[in-house]
PDB file of C-alpha atoms in Angstrom:
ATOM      1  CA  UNK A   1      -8.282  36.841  22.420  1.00 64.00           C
ATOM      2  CA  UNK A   2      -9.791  40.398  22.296  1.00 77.00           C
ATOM      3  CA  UNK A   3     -12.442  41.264  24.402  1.00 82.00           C
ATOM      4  CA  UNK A   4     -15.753  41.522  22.718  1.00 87.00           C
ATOM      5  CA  UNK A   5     -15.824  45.277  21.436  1.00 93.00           C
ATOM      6  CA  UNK A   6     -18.326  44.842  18.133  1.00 95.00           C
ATOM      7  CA  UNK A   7     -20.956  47.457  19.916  1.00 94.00           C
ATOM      8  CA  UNK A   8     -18.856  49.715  20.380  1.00 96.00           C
ATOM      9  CA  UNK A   9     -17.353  49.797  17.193  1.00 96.00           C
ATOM     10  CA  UNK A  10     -20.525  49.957  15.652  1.00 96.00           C
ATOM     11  CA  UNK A  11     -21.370  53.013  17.472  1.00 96.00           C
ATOM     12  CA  UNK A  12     -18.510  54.772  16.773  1.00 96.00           C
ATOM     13  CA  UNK A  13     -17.615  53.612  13.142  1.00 96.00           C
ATOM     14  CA  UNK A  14     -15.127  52.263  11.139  1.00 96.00           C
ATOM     15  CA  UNK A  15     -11.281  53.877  11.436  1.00 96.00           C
ATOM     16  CA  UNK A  16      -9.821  51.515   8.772  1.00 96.00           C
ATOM     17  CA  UNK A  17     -10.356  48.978   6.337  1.00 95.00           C
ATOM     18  CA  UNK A  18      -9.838  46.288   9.001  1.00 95.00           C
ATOM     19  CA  UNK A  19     -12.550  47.828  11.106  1.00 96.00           C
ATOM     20  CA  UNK A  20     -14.610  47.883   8.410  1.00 96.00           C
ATOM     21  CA  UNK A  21     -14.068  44.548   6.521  1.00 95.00           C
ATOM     22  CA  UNK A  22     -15.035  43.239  10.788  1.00 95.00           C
ATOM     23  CA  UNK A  23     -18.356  45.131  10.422  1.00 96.00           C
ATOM     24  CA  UNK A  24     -19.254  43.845   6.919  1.00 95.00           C
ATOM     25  CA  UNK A  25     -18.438  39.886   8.338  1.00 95.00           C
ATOM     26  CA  UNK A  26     -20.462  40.586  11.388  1.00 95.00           C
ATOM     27  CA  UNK A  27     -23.474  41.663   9.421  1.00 94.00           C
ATOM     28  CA  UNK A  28     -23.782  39.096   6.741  1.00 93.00           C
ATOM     29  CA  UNK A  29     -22.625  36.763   8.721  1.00 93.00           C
ATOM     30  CA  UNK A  30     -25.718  37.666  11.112  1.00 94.00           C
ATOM     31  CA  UNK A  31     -27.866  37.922   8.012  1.00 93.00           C
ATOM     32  CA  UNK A  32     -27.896  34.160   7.415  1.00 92.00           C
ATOM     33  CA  UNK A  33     -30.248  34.115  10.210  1.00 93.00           C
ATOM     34  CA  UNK A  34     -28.650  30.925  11.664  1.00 92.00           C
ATOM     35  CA  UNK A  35     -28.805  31.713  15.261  1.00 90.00           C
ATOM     36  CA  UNK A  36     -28.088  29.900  18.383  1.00 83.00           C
ATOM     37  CA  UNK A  37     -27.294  26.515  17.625  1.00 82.00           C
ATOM     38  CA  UNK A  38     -28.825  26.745  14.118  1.00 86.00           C
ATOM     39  CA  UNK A  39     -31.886  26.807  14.933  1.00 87.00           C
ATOM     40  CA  UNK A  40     -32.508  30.573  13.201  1.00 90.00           C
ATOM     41  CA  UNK A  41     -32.329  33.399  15.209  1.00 91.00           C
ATOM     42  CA  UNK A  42     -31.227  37.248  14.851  1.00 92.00           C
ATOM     43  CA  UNK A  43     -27.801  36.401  16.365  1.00 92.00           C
ATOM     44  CA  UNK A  44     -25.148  33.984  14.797  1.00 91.00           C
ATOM     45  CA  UNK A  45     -21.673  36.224  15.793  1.00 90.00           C
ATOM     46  CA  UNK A  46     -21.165  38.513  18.202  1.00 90.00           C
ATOM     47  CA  UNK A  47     -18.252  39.670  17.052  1.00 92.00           C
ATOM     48  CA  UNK A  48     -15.697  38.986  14.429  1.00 92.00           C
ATOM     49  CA  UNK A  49     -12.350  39.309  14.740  1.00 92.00           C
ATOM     50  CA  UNK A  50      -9.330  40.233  12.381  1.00 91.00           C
ATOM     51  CA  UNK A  51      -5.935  39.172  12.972  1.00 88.00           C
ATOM     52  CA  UNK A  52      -3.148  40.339  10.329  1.00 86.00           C
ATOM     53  CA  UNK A  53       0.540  39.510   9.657  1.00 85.00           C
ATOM     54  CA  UNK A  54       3.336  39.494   7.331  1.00 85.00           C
ATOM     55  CA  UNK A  55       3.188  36.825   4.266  1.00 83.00           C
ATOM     56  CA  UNK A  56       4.143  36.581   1.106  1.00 82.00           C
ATOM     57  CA  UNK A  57       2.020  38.006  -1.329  1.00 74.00           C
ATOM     58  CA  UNK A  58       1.308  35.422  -3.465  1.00 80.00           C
ATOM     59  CA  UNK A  59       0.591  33.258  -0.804  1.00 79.00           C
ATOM     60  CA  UNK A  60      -2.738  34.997   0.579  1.00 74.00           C
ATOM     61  CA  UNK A  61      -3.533  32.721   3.132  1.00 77.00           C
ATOM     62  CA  UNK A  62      -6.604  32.978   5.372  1.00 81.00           C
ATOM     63  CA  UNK A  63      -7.247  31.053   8.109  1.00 78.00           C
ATOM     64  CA  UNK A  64     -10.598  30.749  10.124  1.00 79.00           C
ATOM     65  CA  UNK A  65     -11.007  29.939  13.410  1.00 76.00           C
ATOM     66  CA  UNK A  66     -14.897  30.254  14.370  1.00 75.00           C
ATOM     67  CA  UNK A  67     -15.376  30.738  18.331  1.00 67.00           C
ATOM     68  CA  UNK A  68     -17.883  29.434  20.810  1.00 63.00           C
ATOM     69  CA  UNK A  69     -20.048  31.247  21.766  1.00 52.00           C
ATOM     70  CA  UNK A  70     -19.244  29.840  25.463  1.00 57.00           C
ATOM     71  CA  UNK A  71     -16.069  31.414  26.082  1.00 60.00           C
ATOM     72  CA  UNK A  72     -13.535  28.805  26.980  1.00 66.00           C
ATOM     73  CA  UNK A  73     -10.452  31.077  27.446  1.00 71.00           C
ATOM     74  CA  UNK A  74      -8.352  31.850  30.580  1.00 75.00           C
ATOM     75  CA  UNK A  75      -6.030  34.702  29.742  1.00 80.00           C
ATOM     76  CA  UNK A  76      -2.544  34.679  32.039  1.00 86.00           C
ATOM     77  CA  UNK A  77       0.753  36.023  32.512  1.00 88.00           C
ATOM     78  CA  UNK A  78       4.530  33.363  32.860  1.00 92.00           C
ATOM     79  CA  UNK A  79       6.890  36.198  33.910  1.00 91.00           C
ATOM     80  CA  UNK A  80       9.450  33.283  35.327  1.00 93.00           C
ATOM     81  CA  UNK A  81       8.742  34.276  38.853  1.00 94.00           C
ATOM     82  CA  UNK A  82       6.622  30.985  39.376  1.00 93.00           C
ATOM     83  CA  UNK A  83       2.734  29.591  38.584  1.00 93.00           C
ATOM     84  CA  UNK A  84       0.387  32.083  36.691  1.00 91.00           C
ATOM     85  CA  UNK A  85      -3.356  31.787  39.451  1.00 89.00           C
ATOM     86  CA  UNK A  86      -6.299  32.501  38.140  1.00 87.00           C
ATOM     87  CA  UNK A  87      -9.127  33.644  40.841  1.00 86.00           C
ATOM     88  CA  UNK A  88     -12.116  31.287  40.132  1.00 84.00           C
ATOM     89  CA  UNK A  89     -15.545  33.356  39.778  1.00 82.00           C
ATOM     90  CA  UNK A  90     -17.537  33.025  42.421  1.00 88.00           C
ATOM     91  CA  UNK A  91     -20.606  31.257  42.271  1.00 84.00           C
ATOM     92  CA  UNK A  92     -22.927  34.188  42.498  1.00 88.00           C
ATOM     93  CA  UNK A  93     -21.832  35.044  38.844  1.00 84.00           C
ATOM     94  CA  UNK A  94     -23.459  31.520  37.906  1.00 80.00           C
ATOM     95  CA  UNK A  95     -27.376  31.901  36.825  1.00 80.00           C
ATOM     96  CA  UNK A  96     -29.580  29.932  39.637  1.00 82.00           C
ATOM     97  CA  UNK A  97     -31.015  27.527  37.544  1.00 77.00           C
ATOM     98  CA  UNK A  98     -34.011  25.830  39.290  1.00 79.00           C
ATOM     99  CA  UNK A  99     -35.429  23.768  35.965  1.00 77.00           C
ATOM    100  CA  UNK A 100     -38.426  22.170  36.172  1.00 82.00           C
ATOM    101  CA  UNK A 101     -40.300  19.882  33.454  1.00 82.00           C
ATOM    102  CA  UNK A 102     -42.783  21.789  31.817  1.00 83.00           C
ATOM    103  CA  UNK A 103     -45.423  19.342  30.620  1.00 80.00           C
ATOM    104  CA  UNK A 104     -48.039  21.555  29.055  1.00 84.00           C
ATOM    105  CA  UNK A 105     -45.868  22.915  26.355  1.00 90.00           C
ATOM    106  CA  UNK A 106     -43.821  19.392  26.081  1.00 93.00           C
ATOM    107  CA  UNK A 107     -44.503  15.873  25.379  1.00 95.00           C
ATOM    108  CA  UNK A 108     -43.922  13.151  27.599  1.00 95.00           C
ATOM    109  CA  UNK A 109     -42.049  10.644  25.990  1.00 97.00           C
ATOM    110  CA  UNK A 110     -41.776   6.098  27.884  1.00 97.00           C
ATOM    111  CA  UNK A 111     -38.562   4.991  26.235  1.00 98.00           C
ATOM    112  CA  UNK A 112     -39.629   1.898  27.863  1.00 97.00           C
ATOM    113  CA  UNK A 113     -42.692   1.587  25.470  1.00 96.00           C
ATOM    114  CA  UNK A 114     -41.620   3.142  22.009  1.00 97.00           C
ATOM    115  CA  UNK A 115     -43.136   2.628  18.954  1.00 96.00           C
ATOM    116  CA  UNK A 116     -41.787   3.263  15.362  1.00 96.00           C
ATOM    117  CA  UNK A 117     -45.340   4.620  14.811  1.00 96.00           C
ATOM    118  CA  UNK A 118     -45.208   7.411  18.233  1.00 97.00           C
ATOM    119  CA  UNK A 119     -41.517   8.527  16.432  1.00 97.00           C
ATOM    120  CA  UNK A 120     -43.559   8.919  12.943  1.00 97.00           C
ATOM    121  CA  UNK A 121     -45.207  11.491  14.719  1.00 97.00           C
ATOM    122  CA  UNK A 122     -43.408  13.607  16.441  1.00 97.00           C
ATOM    123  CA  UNK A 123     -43.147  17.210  14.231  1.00 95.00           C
ATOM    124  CA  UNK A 124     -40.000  19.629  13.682  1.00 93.00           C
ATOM    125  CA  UNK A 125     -39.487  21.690  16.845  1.00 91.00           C
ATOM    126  CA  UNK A 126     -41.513  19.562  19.009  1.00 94.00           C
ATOM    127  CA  UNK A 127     -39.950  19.739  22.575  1.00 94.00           C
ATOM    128  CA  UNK A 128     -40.020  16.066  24.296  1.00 96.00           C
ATOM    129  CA  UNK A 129     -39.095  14.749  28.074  1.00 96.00           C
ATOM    130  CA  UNK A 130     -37.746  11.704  27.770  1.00 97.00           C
ATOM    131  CA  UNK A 131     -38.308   8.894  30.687  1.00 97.00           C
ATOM    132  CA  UNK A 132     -36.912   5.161  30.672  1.00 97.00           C
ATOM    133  CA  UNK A 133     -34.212   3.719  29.270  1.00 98.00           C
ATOM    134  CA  UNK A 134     -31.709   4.839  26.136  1.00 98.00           C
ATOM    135  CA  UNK A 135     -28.343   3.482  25.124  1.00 98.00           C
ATOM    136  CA  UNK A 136     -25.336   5.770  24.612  1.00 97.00           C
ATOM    137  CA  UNK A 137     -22.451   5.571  21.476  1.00 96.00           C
ATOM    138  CA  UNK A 138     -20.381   7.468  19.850  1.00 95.00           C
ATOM    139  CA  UNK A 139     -17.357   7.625  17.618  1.00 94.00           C
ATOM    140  CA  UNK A 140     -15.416   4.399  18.617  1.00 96.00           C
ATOM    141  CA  UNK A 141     -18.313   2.394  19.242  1.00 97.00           C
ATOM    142  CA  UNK A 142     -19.934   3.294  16.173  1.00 97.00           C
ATOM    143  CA  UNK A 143     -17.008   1.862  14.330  1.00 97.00           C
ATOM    144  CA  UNK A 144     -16.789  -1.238  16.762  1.00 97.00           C
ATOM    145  CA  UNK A 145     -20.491  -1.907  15.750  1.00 97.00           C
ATOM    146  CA  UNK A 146     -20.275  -0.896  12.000  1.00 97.00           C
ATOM    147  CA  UNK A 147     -16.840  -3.798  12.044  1.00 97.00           C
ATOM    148  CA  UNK A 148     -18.572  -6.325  13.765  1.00 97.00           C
ATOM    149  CA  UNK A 149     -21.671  -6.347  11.276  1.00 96.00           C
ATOM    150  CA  UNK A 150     -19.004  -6.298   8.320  1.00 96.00           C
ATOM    151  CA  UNK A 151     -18.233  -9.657   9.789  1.00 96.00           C
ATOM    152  CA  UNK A 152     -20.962 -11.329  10.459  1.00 95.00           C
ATOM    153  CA  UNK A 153     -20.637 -11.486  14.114  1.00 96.00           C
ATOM    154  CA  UNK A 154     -23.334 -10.847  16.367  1.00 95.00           C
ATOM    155  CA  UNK A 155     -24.010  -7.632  18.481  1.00 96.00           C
ATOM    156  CA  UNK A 156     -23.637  -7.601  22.273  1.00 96.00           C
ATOM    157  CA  UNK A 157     -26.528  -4.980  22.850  1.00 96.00           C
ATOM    158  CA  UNK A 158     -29.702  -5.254  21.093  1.00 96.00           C
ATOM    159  CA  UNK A 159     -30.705  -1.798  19.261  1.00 97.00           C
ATOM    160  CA  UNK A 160     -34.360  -2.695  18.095  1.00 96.00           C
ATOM    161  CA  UNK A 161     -36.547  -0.041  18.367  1.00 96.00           C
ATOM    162  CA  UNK A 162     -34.015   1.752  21.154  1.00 97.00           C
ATOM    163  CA  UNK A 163     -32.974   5.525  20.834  1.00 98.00           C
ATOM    164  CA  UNK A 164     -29.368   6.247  21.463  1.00 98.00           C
ATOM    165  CA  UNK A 165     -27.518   9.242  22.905  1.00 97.00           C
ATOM    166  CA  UNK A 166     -24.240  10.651  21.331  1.00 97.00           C
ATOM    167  CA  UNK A 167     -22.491  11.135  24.717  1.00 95.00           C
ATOM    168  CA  UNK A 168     -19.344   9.885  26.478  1.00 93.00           C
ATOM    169  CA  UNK A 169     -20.502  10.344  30.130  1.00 92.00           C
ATOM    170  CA  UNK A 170     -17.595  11.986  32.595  1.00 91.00           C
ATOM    171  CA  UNK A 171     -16.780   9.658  35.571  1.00 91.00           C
ATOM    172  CA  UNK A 172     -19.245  10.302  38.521  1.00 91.00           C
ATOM    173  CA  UNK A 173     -17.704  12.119  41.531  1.00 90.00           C
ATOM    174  CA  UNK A 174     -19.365  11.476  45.338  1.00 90.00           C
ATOM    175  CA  UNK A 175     -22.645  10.252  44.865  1.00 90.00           C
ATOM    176  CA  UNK A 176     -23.508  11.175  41.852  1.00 91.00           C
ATOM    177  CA  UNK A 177     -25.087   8.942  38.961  1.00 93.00           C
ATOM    178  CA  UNK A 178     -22.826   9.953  36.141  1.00 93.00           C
ATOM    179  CA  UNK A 179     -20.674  12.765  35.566  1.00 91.00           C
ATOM    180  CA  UNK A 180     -21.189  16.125  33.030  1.00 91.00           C
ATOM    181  CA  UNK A 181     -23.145  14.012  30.514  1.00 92.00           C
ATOM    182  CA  UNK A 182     -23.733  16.536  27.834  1.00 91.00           C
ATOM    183  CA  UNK A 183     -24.487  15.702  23.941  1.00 92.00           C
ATOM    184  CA  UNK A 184     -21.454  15.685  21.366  1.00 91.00           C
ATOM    185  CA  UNK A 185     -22.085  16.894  17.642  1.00 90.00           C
ATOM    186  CA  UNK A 186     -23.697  14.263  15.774  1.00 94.00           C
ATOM    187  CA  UNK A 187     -22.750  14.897  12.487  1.00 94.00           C
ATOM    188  CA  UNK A 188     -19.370  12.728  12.959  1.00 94.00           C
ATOM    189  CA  UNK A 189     -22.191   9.432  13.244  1.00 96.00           C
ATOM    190  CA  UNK A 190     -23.747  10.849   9.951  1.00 97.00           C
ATOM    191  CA  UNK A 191     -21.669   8.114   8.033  1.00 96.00           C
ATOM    192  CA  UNK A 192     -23.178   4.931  10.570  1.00 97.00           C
ATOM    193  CA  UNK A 193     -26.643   6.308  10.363  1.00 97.00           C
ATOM    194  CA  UNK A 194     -27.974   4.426   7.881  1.00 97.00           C
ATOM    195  CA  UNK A 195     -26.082   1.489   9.008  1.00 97.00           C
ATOM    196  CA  UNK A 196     -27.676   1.756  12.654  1.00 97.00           C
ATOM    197  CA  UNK A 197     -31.279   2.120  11.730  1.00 97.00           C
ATOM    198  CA  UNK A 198     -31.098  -0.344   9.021  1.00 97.00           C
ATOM    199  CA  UNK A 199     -29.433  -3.037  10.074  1.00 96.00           C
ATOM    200  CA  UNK A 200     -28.724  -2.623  13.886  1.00 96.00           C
ATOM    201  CA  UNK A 201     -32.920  -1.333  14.265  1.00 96.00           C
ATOM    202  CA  UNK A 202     -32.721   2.029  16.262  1.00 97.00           C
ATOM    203  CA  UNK A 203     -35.565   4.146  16.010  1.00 97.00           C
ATOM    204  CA  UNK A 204     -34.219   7.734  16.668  1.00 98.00           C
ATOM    205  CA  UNK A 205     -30.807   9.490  17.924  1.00 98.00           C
ATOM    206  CA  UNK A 206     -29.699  11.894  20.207  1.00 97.00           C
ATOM    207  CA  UNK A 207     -27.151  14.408  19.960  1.00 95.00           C
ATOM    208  CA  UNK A 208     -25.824  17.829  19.453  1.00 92.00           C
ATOM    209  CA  UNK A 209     -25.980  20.160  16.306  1.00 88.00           C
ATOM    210  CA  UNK A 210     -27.495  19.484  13.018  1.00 92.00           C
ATOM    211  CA  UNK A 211     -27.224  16.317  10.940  1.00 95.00           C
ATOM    212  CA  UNK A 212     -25.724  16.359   6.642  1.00 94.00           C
ATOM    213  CA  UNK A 213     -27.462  15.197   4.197  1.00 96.00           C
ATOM    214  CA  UNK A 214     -26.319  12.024   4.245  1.00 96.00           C
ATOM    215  CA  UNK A 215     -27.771  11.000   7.444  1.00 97.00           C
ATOM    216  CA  UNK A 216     -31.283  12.572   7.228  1.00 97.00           C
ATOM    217  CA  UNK A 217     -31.757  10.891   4.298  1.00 97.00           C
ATOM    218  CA  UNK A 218     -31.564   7.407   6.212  1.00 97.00           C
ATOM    219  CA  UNK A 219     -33.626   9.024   8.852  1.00 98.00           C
ATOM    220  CA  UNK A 220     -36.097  10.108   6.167  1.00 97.00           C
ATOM    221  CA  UNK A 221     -36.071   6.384   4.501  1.00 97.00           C
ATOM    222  CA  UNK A 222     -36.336   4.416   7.587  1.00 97.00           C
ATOM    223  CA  UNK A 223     -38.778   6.883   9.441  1.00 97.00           C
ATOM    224  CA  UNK A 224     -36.822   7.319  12.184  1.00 98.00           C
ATOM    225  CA  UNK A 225     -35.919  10.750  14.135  1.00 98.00           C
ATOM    226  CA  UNK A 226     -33.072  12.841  15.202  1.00 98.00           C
ATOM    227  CA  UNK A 227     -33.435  14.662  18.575  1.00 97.00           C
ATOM    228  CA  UNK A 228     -31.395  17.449  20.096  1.00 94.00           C
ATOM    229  CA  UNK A 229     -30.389  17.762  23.509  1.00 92.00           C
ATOM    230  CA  UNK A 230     -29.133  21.486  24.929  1.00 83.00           C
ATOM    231  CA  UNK A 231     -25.581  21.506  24.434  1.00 77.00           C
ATOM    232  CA  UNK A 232     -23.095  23.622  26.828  1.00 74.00           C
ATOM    233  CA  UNK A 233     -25.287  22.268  29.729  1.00 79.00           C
ATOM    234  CA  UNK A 234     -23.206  18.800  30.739  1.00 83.00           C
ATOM    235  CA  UNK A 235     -23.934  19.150  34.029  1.00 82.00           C
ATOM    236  CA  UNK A 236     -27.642  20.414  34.067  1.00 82.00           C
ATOM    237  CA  UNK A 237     -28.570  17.301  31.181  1.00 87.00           C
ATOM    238  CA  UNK A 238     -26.636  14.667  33.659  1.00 90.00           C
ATOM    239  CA  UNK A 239     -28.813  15.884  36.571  1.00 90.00           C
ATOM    240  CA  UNK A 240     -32.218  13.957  34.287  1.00 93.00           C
ATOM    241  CA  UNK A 241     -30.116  10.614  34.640  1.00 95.00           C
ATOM    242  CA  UNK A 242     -31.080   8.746  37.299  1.00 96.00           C
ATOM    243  CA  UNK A 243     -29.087   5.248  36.610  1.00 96.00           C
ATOM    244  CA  UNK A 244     -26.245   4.239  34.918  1.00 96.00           C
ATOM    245  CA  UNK A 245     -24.793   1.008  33.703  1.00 95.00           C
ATOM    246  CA  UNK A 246     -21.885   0.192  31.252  1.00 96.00           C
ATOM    247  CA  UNK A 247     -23.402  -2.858  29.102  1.00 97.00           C
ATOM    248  CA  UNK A 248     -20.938  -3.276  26.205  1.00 96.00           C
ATOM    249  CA  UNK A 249     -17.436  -2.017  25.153  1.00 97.00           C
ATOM    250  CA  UNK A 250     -16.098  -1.384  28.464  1.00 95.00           C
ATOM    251  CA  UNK A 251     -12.365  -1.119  27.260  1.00 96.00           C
ATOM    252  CA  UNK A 252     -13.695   1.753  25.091  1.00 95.00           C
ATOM    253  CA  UNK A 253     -14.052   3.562  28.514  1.00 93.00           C
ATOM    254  CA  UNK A 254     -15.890   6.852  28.663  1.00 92.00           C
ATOM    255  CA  UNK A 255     -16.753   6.056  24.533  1.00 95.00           C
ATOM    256  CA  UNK A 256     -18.311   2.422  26.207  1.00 96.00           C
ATOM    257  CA  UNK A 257     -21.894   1.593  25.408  1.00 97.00           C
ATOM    258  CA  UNK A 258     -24.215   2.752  28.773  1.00 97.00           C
ATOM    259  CA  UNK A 259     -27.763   2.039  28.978  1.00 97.00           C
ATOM    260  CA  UNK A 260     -28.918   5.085  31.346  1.00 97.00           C
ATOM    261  CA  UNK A 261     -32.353   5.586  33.173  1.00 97.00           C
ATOM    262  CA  UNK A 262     -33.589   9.026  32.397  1.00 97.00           C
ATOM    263  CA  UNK A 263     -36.374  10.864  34.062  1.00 96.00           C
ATOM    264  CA  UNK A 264     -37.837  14.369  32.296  1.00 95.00           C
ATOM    265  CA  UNK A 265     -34.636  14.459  30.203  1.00 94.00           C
ATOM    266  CA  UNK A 266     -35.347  17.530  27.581  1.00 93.00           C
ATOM    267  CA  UNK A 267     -35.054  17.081  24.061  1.00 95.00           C
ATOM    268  CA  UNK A 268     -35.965  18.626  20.867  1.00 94.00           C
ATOM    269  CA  UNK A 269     -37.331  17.250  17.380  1.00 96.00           C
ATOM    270  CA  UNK A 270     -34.672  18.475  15.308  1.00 96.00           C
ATOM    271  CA  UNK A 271     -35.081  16.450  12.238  1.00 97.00           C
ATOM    272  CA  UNK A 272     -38.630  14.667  11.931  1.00 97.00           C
ATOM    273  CA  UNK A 273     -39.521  11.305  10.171  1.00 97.00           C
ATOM    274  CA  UNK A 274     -40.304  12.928   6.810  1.00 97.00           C
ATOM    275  CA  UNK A 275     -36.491  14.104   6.527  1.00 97.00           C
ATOM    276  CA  UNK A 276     -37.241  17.586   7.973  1.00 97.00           C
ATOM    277  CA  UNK A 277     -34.340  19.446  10.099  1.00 96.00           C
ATOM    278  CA  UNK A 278     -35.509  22.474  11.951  1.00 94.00           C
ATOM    279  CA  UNK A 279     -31.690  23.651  10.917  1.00 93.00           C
ATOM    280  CA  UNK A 280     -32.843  24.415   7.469  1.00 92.00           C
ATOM    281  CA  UNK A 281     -36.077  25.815   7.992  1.00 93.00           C
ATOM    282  CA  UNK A 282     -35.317  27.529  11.093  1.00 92.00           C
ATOM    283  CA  UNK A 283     -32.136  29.957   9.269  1.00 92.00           C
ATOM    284  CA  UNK A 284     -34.781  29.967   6.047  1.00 92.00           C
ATOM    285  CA  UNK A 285     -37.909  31.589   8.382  1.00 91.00           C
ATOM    286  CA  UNK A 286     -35.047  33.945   9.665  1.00 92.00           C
ATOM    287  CA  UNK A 287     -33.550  35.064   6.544  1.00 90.00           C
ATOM    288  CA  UNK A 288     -36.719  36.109   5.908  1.00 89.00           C
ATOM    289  CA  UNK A 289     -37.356  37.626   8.725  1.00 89.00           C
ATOM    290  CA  UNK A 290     -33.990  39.859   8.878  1.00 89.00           C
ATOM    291  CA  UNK A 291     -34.467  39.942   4.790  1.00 84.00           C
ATOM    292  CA  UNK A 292     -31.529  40.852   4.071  1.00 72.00           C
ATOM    293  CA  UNK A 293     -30.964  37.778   1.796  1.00 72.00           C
ATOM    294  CA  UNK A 294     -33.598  36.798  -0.737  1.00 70.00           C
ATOM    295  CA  UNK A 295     -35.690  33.261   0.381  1.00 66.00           C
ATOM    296  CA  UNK A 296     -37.146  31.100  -2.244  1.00 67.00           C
ATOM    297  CA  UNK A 297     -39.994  29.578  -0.720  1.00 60.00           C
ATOM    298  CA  UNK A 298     -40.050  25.765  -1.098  1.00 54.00           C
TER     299      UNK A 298
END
């Protein structure tokens, strides 16, 4: 992959219609006002890159691959002569991260003592810290619990009034807890949602990313919420997990069902009990904002 170069380019203009089919992407792209995460911001790309190559012509095909903005890439050289090494960065590239729960501009939030009616209240955009105890599932155990309940058959971890975190938790190393714990997207549980807060009684969900239509509809009808945890962090998020225990599905491994003991663990409201996601209004306010796009105010 090409190093980033969209500043640049920018600066010094267009030298072909490539160059300048990249800038026009990168600017209405950016004029969605999507921003980090979705949440709206001035920033959605950073760059956009355009790769060409020999087709037929009636076939036109265009593929898209969209990139993290957490570059996962390790570029290398296999000239025969034996194992490519890559020199690891050294820690003093890493930020020093010294987090600490900020409680005047957050709300604390007992897991152990949850009510329907606290989750009814919590607004778009609130930040929590979450203390207690929360149950984790995702894909397979979704679909475990969605079978079971298709049969009749009884669940083997009661979900009434719980909140559950979309996570499959890495193996702990030394004396750690858990491993990198960090929230996966949410919107492949969009088609259980209803399901879990209907008939298996959760109260709210954790996870990563916005939720469809689908699901915040069932969040909307049974009052519930949707909260979103800081993705790209694993590591950092596991650090606010302070117990760990595997209570159902253990053959499902790392995808088991864990009931973990949080302390401070920082969350946002990202989709409220009235069926409002901070991913629609936040692009919306920023669209606006950048107005380059016309907003029709609801």
């Amino acid at each position: 992959m090409d190093s980033i170069d969209m500043f640049d380019l920018l600066k010094r203009g267009p030298a072909s219609q490539t160059e300048e089919m990249r800038i026009e992407l990168y600017e209405k792209v950016n004029a969605l006002g999507i921003g980090a995460q979705g949440l709206g911001g001035l920033t959605t790309v950073l760059d956009v890159k355009i790769s060409l190559y020999p087709t037929h012509a009636a076939s036109k095909p265009v593929g898209m691959i969209p990139n993290c903005a957490a570059t996962r890439h390790a570029h290398f050289v296999l000239d025969g002569s034996g194992p490519a090494y890559c020199e690891p960065p050294p820690l003093s590239s890493y930020p020093d991260v010294h987090w600490k729960p900020d409680l005047e501009k957050s709300t604390a939030v007992d897991l152990n003592k949850l009510t329907p009616a606290e989750v009814a209240s919590w607004k778009p955009g609130q930040t929590l810290l979450l203390s207690g105890k929360m149950l984790t599932g995702r894909d397979a155990a979704h679909k475990r619990i969605a079978d079971m309940l298709a049969k009749g058959e009884s669940l083997p971890v009661d979900f009434k009034n719980r909140v559950i975190y979309y996570v499959g938790p890495v193996d702990p190393v030394g004396d750690e807890v858990v491993g990198p714990a960090g929230p996966t997207t949410s919107t492949r549980m969009d088609k259980f949602t209803d399901l879990m807060l209907d008939q298996a009684g959760l109260i709210a969900m954790i996870g990563k990313a916005e939720r469809g239509p689908t699901a915040i509809e069932a969040i909307r009808k049974h009052k519930a919420a949707y909260l979103m945890a800081v993705g790209g962090s694993a590591y950092l998020v596991s650090k606010a997990i302070k117990g760990s225990r595997v209570l159902a599905f253990e053959d499902l491994g790392m995808e088991a069902i864990y009931e973990f003991d949080v302390k401070d663990m920082p969350v946002t409201v990202a989709v409220d009990a009235k069926g409002e996601s901070v991913h629609v209004t936040g692009p919306k306010i920023w669209q606006a904002k950048i107005g380059k796009i016309p907003v029709v105010p609801a």
